[in-house]
Short mmCIF file of N, CA and C in Angstrom, two decimals:
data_model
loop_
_atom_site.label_atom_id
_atom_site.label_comp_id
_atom_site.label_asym_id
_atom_site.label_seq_id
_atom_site.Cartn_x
_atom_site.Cartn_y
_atom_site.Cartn_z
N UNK A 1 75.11 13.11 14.70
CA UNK A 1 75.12 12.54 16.03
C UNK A 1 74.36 13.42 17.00
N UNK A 2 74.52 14.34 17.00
CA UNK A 2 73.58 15.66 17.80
C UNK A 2 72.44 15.78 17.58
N UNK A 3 71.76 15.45 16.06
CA UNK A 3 70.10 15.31 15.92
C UNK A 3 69.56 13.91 16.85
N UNK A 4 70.45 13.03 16.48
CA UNK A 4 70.96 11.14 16.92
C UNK A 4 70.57 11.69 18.51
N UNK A 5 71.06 12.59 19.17
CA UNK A 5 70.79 12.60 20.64
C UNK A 5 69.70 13.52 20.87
N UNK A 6 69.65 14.66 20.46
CA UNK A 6 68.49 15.09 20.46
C UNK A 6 66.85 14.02 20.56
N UNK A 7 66.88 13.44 19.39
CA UNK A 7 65.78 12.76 19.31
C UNK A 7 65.64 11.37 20.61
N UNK A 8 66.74 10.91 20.81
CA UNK A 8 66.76 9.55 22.04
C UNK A 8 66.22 10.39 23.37
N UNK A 9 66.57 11.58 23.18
CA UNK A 9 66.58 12.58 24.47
C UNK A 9 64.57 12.91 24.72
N UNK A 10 64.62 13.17 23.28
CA UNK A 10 62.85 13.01 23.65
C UNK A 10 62.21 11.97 23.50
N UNK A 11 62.50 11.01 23.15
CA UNK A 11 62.03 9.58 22.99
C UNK A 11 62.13 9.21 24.64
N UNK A 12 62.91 9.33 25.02
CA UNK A 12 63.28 8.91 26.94
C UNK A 12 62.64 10.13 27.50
N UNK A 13 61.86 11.34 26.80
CA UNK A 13 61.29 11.91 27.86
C UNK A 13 62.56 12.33 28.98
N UNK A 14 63.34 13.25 28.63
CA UNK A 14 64.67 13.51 29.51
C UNK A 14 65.74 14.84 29.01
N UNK A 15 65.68 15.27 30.16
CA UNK A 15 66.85 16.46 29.17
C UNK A 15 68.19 15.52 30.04
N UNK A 16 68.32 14.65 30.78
CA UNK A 16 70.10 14.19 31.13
C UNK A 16 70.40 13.92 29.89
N UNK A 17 71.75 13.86 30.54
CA UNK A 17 72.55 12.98 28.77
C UNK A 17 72.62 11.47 29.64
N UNK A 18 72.17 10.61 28.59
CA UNK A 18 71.85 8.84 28.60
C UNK A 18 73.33 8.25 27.50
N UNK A 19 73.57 7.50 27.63
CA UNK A 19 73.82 6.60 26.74
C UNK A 19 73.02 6.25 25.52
N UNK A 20 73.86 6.10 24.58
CA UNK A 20 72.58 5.65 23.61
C UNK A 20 73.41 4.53 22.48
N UNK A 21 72.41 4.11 21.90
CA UNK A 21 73.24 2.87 20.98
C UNK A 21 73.13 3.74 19.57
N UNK A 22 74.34 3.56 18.34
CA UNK A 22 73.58 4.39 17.46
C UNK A 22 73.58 2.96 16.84
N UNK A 23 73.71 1.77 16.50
CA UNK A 23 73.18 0.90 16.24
C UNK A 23 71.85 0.48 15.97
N UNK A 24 71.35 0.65 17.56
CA UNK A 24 69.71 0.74 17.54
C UNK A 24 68.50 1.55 16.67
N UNK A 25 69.66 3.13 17.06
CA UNK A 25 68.64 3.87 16.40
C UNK A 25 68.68 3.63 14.77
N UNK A 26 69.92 2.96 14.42
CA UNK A 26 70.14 2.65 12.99
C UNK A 26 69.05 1.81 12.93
N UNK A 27 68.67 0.72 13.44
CA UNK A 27 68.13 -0.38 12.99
C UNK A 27 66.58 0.11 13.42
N UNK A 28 66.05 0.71 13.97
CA UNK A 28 65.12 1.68 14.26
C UNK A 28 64.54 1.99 13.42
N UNK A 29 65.55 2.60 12.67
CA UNK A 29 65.42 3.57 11.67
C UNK A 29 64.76 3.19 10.02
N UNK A 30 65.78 2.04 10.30
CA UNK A 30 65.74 0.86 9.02
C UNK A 30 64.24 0.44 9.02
N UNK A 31 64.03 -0.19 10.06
CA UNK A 31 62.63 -0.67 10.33
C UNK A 31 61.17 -0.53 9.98
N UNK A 32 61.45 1.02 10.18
CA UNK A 32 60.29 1.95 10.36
C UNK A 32 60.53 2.40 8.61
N UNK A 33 61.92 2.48 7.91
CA UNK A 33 61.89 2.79 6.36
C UNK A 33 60.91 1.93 5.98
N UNK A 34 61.44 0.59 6.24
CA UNK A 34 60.72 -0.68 5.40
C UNK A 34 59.53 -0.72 5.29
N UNK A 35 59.05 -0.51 7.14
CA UNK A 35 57.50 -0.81 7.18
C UNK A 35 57.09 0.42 6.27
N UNK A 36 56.92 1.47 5.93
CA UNK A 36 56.35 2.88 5.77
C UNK A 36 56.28 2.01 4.16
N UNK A 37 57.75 1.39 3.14
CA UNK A 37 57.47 0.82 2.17
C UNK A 37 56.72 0.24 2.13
N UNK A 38 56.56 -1.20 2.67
CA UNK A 38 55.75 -2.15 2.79
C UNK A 38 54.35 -1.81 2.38
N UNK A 39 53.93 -0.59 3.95
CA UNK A 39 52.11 -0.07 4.02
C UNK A 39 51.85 0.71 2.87
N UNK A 40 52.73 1.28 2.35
CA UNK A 40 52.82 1.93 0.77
C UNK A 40 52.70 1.01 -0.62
N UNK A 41 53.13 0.15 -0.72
CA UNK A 41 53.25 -0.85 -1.71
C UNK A 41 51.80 -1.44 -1.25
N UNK A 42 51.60 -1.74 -0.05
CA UNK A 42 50.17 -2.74 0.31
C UNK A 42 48.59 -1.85 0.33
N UNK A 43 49.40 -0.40 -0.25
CA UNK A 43 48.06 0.19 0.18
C UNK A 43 47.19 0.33 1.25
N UNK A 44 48.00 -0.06 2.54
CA UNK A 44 47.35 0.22 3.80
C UNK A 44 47.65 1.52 4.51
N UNK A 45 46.44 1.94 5.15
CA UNK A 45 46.75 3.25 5.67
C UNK A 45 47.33 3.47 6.88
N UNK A 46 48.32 3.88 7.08
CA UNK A 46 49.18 4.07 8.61
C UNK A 46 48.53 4.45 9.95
N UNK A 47 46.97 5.14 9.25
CA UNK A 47 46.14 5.50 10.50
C UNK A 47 45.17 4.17 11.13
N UNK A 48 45.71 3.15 9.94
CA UNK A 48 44.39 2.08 10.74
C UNK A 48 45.16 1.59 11.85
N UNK A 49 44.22 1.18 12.41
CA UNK A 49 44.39 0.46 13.81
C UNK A 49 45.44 -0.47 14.30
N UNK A 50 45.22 -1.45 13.07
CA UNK A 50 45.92 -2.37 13.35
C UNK A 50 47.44 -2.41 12.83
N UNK A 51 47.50 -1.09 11.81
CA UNK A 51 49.13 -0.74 11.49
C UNK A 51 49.45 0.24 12.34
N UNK A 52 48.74 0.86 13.28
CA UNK A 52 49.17 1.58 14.51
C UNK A 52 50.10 0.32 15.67
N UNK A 53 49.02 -0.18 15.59
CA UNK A 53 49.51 -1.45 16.93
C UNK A 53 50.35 -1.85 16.56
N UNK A 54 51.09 -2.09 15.29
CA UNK A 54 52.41 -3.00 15.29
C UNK A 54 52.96 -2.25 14.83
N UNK A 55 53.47 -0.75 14.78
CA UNK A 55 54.33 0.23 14.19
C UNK A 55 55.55 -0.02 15.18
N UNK A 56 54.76 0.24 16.33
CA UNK A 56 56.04 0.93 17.41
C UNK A 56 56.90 -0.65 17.83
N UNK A 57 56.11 -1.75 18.37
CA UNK A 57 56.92 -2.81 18.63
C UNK A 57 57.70 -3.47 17.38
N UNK A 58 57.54 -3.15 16.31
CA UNK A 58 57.92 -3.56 15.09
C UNK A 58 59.31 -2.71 14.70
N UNK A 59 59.06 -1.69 15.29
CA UNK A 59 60.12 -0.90 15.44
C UNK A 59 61.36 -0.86 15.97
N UNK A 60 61.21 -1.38 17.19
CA UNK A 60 62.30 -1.34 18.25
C UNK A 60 62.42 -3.47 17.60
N UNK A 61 62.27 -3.97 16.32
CA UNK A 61 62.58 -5.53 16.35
C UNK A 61 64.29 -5.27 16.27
N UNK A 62 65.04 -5.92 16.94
CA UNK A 62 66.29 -6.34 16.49
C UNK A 62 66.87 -5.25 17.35
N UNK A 63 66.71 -4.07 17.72
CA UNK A 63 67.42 -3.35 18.88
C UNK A 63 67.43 -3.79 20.01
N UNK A 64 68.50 -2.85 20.34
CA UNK A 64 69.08 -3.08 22.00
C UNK A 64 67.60 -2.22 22.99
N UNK A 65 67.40 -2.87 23.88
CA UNK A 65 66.33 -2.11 24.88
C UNK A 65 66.86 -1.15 25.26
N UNK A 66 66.13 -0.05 25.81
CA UNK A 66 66.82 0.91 26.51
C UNK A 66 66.47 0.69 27.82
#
């Protein structure tokens, strides 16, 4: 839970203490496993362009906004 805040803490750009969902970051988390499978199995490279552009919104699918 302390790495869990640590990391939301630099993700928000913030040393306050925020609220945080650990839900989100679960499903976050999940997300970003799959895709990393996915571009691995598909042989696409994480530096192209167009798996840049849909990393991060692909990321936050199914979480709570902050």
């Amino acid at each position: 839970l302390n790495l869990l805040k640590i990391e939301d803490r630099n993700a928000k750009q913030t040393d306050e203490a925020t609220v945080i969902s650990i839900a989100s970051w679960k499903r976050r988390k999940f997300n970003q496993h799959l895709m990393d499978r996915l571009f691995d199995e598909l042989d696409l490279d994480q530096g192209c362009e167009k798996v840049a552009r849909i990393y991060e919104p692909y990321s936050d699918y199914g979480a709570i906004a902050a």
